[in-house]
Amino acid sequence: MTKTIQVRVDDQLKESADKLFSSLGLDTSTAIRMFLVASMKEGGIPFLVSHRSGGDLAIREAIARRKTGEAYYSIEECIADIDEAISEEAKHAAV
């Protein structure tokens, strides 16, 4: 038996994700299944979710952008924010 999960996302985010996953030889449904399987193996989110890094700030800024009606990330903006959050987390982890 299979279940369907529906998630609402911005059109541009969906299109960008589809392009990214396609470039990796995946479709978006497969990528989401991979995330769910990795979560089960890890017993939680398969990447660091923490208030210690700038990552939470990036998330809050993205939410604020959406609430004001600004267009969601382009893939380039999204990757830049992810890289920045990873860099901030690496700085905190080294301390």
mmCIF file with all atom_site columns, C-alpha atoms in Angstrom:
data_model
loop_
_atom_site.group_PDB
_atom_site.id
_atom_site.type_symbol
_atom_site.label_atom_id
_atom_site.label_alt_id
_atom_site.label_comp_id
_atom_site.label_asym_id
_atom_site.label_entity_id
_atom_site.label_seq_id
_atom_site.pdbx_PDB_ins_code
_atom_site.Cartn_x
_atom_site.Cartn_y
_atom_site.Cartn_z
_atom_site.occupancy
_atom_site.B_iso_or_equiv
_atom_site.pdbx_formal_charge
_atom_site.auth_seq_id
_atom_site.auth_comp_id
_atom_site.auth_asym_id
_atom_site.auth_atom_id
_atom_site.pdbx_PDB_model_num
ATOM 1  C CA . MET A 1 1  ? 0.000  0.000  0.000   1.00 0.00 ? 1  MET A CA 1
ATOM 2  C CA . THR A 1 2  ? 1.273  3.481  -0.808  1.00 0.00 ? 2  THR A CA 1
ATOM 3  C CA . LYS A 1 3  ? 0.295  6.886  0.533   1.00 0.00 ? 3  LYS A CA 1
ATOM 4  C CA . THR A 1 4  ? 0.298  10.229 -1.220  1.00 0.00 ? 4  THR A CA 1
ATOM 5  C CA . ILE A 1 5  ? 1.941  13.269 0.374   1.00 0.00 ? 5  ILE A CA 1
ATOM 6  C CA . GLN A 1 6  ? 0.921  16.691 -0.881  1.00 0.00 ? 6  GLN A CA 1
ATOM 7  C CA . VAL A 1 7  ? 3.120  19.691 -0.213  1.00 0.00 ? 7  VAL A CA 1
ATOM 8  C CA . ARG A 1 8  ? 2.421  23.262 -1.247  1.00 0.00 ? 8  ARG A CA 1
ATOM 9  C CA . VAL A 1 9  ? 5.456  25.111 -2.560  1.00 0.00 ? 9  VAL A CA 1
ATOM 10 C CA . ASP A 1 10 ? 6.028  28.228 -4.604  1.00 0.00 ? 10 ASP A CA 1
ATOM 11 C CA . ASP A 1 11 ? 5.968  27.626 -8.379  1.00 0.00 ? 11 ASP A CA 1
ATOM 12 C CA . GLN A 1 12 ? 9.526  28.879 -8.834  1.00 0.00 ? 12 GLN A CA 1
ATOM 13 C CA . LEU A 1 13 ? 10.849 26.679 -6.020  1.00 0.00 ? 13 LEU A CA 1
ATOM 14 C CA . LYS A 1 14 ? 9.154  23.632 -7.582  1.00 0.00 ? 14 LYS A CA 1
ATOM 15 C CA . GLU A 1 15 ? 10.538 24.424 -11.036 1.00 0.00 ? 15 GLU A CA 1
ATOM 16 C CA . SER A 1 16 ? 14.044 25.019 -9.651  1.00 0.00 ? 16 SER A CA 1
ATOM 17 C CA . ALA A 1 17 ? 13.937 21.803 -7.620  1.00 0.00 ? 17 ALA A CA 1
ATOM 18 C CA . ASP A 1 18 ? 12.682 19.837 -10.634 1.00 0.00 ? 18 ASP A CA 1
ATOM 19 C CA . LYS A 1 19 ? 15.601 21.167 -12.713 1.00 0.00 ? 19 LYS A CA 1
ATOM 20 C CA . LEU A 1 20 ? 18.135 20.409 -9.985  1.00 0.00 ? 20 LEU A CA 1
ATOM 21 C CA . PHE A 1 21 ? 16.893 16.865 -9.394  1.00 0.00 ? 21 PHE A CA 1
ATOM 22 C CA . SER A 1 22 ? 16.635 16.230 -13.135 1.00 0.00 ? 22 SER A CA 1
ATOM 23 C CA . SER A 1 23 ? 20.288 17.248 -13.511 1.00 0.00 ? 23 SER A CA 1
ATOM 24 C CA . LEU A 1 24 ? 21.063 14.542 -10.953 1.00 0.00 ? 24 LEU A CA 1
ATOM 25 C CA . GLY A 1 25 ? 19.034 11.946 -12.870 1.00 0.00 ? 25 GLY A CA 1
ATOM 26 C CA . LEU A 1 26 ? 16.123 12.070 -10.391 1.00 0.00 ? 26 LEU A CA 1
ATOM 27 C CA . ASP A 1 27 ? 12.582 13.278 -10.366 1.00 0.00 ? 27 ASP A CA 1
ATOM 28 C CA . THR A 1 28 ? 11.288 15.338 -7.443  1.00 0.00 ? 28 THR A CA 1
ATOM 29 C CA . SER A 1 29 ? 9.202  12.479 -6.032  1.00 0.00 ? 29 SER A CA 1
ATOM 30 C CA . THR A 1 30 ? 12.274 10.235 -5.910  1.00 0.00 ? 30 THR A CA 1
ATOM 31 C CA . ALA A 1 31 ? 14.331 12.978 -4.226  1.00 0.00 ? 31 ALA A CA 1
ATOM 32 C CA . ILE A 1 32 ? 11.628 13.401 -1.575  1.00 0.00 ? 32 ILE A CA 1
ATOM 33 C CA . ARG A 1 33 ? 11.496 9.629  -1.015  1.00 0.00 ? 33 ARG A CA 1
ATOM 34 C CA . MET A 1 34 ? 15.295 9.675  -0.612  1.00 0.00 ? 34 MET A CA 1
ATOM 35 C CA . PHE A 1 35 ? 14.933 12.394 2.049   1.00 0.00 ? 35 PHE A CA 1
ATOM 36 C CA . LEU A 1 36 ? 12.315 10.320 3.907   1.00 0.00 ? 36 LEU A CA 1
ATOM 37 C CA . VAL A 1 37 ? 14.428 7.147  3.764   1.00 0.00 ? 37 VAL A CA 1
ATOM 38 C CA . ALA A 1 38 ? 17.522 9.050  4.978   1.00 0.00 ? 38 ALA A CA 1
ATOM 39 C CA . SER A 1 39 ? 15.428 10.521 7.812   1.00 0.00 ? 39 SER A CA 1
ATOM 40 C CA . MET A 1 40 ? 14.386 7.039  8.918   1.00 0.00 ? 40 MET A CA 1
ATOM 41 C CA . LYS A 1 41 ? 17.993 5.797  8.804   1.00 0.00 ? 41 LYS A CA 1
ATOM 42 C CA . GLU A 1 42 ? 19.193 8.815  10.807  1.00 0.00 ? 42 GLU A CA 1
ATOM 43 C CA . GLY A 1 43 ? 16.275 8.746  13.215  1.00 0.00 ? 43 GLY A CA 1
ATOM 44 C CA . GLY A 1 44 ? 15.694 12.429 12.415  1.00 0.00 ? 44 GLY A CA 1
ATOM 45 C CA . ILE A 1 45 ? 16.437 15.099 9.860   1.00 0.00 ? 45 ILE A CA 1
ATOM 46 C CA . PRO A 1 46 ? 19.465 13.874 7.845   1.00 0.00 ? 46 PRO A CA 1
ATOM 47 C CA . PHE A 1 47 ? 21.277 17.200 8.122   1.00 0.00 ? 47 PHE A CA 1
ATOM 48 C CA . LEU A 1 48 ? 22.004 19.611 10.928  1.00 0.00 ? 48 LEU A CA 1
ATOM 49 C CA . VAL A 1 49 ? 19.091 21.773 12.053  1.00 0.00 ? 49 VAL A CA 1
ATOM 50 C CA . SER A 1 50 ? 20.414 24.159 14.663  1.00 0.00 ? 50 SER A CA 1
ATOM 51 C CA . HIS A 1 51 ? 19.999 27.588 16.190  1.00 0.00 ? 51 HIS A CA 1
ATOM 52 C CA . ARG A 1 52 ? 23.792 27.794 16.530  1.00 0.00 ? 52 ARG A CA 1
ATOM 53 C CA . SER A 1 53 ? 24.350 28.752 12.903  1.00 0.00 ? 53 SER A CA 1
ATOM 54 C CA . GLY A 1 54 ? 23.171 31.422 10.543  1.00 0.00 ? 54 GLY A CA 1
ATOM 55 C CA . GLY A 1 55 ? 20.873 28.809 8.982   1.00 0.00 ? 55 GLY A CA 1
ATOM 56 C CA . ASP A 1 56 ? 17.932 29.723 11.177  1.00 0.00 ? 56 ASP A CA 1
ATOM 57 C CA . LEU A 1 57 ? 18.370 33.359 10.189  1.00 0.00 ? 57 LEU A CA 1
ATOM 58 C CA . ALA A 1 58 ? 18.232 32.403 6.499   1.00 0.00 ? 58 ALA A CA 1
ATOM 59 C CA . ILE A 1 59 ? 15.023 30.466 7.145   1.00 0.00 ? 59 ILE A CA 1
ATOM 60 C CA . ARG A 1 60 ? 13.456 33.392 9.002   1.00 0.00 ? 60 ARG A CA 1
ATOM 61 C CA . GLU A 1 61 ? 14.448 35.752 6.195   1.00 0.00 ? 61 GLU A CA 1
ATOM 62 C CA . ALA A 1 62 ? 12.908 33.428 3.608   1.00 0.00 ? 62 ALA A CA 1
ATOM 63 C CA . ILE A 1 63 ? 9.665  33.274 5.606   1.00 0.00 ? 63 ILE A CA 1
ATOM 64 C CA . ALA A 1 64 ? 9.638  37.064 5.932   1.00 0.00 ? 64 ALA A CA 1
ATOM 65 C CA . ARG A 1 65 ? 10.168 37.406 2.169   1.00 0.00 ? 65 ARG A CA 1
ATOM 66 C CA . ARG A 1 66 ? 7.201  35.134 1.484   1.00 0.00 ? 66 ARG A CA 1
ATOM 67 C CA . LYS A 1 67 ? 4.970  37.025 3.938   1.00 0.00 ? 67 LYS A CA 1
ATOM 68 C CA . THR A 1 68 ? 5.724  40.331 2.224   1.00 0.00 ? 68 THR A CA 1
ATOM 69 C CA . GLY A 1 69 ? 4.889  38.812 -1.149  1.00 0.00 ? 69 GLY A CA 1
ATOM 70 C CA . GLU A 1 70 ? 8.425  38.868 -2.531  1.00 0.00 ? 70 GLU A CA 1
ATOM 71 C CA . ALA A 1 71 ? 9.269  36.270 -5.128  1.00 0.00 ? 71 ALA A CA 1
ATOM 72 C CA . TYR A 1 72 ? 10.821 33.144 -3.698  1.00 0.00 ? 72 TYR A CA 1
ATOM 73 C CA . TYR A 1 73 ? 14.457 32.202 -4.291  1.00 0.00 ? 73 TYR A CA 1
ATOM 74 C CA . SER A 1 74 ? 15.975 31.620 -7.651  1.00 0.00 ? 74 SER A CA 1
ATOM 75 C CA . ILE A 1 75 ? 18.156 28.537 -7.547  1.00 0.00 ? 75 ILE A CA 1
ATOM 76 C CA . GLU A 1 76 ? 21.238 30.792 -7.445  1.00 0.00 ? 76 GLU A CA 1
ATOM 77 C CA . GLU A 1 77 ? 19.949 32.718 -4.394  1.00 0.00 ? 77 GLU A CA 1
ATOM 78 C CA . CYS A 1 78 ? 18.979 29.481 -2.680  1.00 0.00 ? 78 CYS A CA 1
ATOM 79 C CA . ILE A 1 79 ? 22.409 27.915 -3.238  1.00 0.00 ? 79 ILE A CA 1
ATOM 80 C CA . ALA A 1 80 ? 24.140 31.093 -2.036  1.00 0.00 ? 80 ALA A CA 1
ATOM 81 C CA . ASP A 1 81 ? 22.077 31.049 1.179   1.00 0.00 ? 81 ASP A CA 1
ATOM 82 C CA . ILE A 1 82 ? 22.776 27.343 1.725   1.00 0.00 ? 82 ILE A CA 1
ATOM 83 C CA . ASP A 1 83 ? 26.505 27.883 1.157   1.00 0.00 ? 83 ASP A CA 1
ATOM 84 C CA . GLU A 1 84 ? 26.470 30.788 3.615   1.00 0.00 ? 84 GLU A CA 1
ATOM 85 C CA . ALA A 1 85 ? 24.636 28.740 6.256   1.00 0.00 ? 85 ALA A CA 1
ATOM 86 C CA . ILE A 1 86 ? 27.075 25.833 5.811   1.00 0.00 ? 86 ILE A CA 1
ATOM 87 C CA . SER A 1 87 ? 30.023 28.213 6.109   1.00 0.00 ? 87 SER A CA 1
ATOM 88 C CA . GLU A 1 88 ? 28.579 29.726 9.305   1.00 0.00 ? 88 GLU A CA 1
ATOM 89 C CA . GLU A 1 89 ? 27.969 26.267 10.764  1.00 0.00 ? 89 GLU A CA 1
ATOM 90 C CA . ALA A 1 90 ? 31.551 25.231 9.951   1.00 0.00 ? 90 ALA A CA 1
ATOM 91 C CA . LYS A 1 91 ? 32.839 28.308 11.790  1.00 0.00 ? 91 LYS A CA 1
ATOM 92 C CA . HIS A 1 92 ? 30.775 27.428 14.884  1.00 0.00 ? 92 HIS A CA 1
ATOM 93 C CA . ALA A 1 93 ? 31.741 23.754 14.756  1.00 0.00 ? 93 ALA A CA 1
ATOM 94 C CA . ALA A 1 94 ? 35.442 24.662 14.698  1.00 0.00 ? 94 ALA A CA 1
ATOM 95 C CA . VAL A 1 95 ? 35.136 26.642 17.929  1.00 0.00 ? 95 VAL A CA 1
#
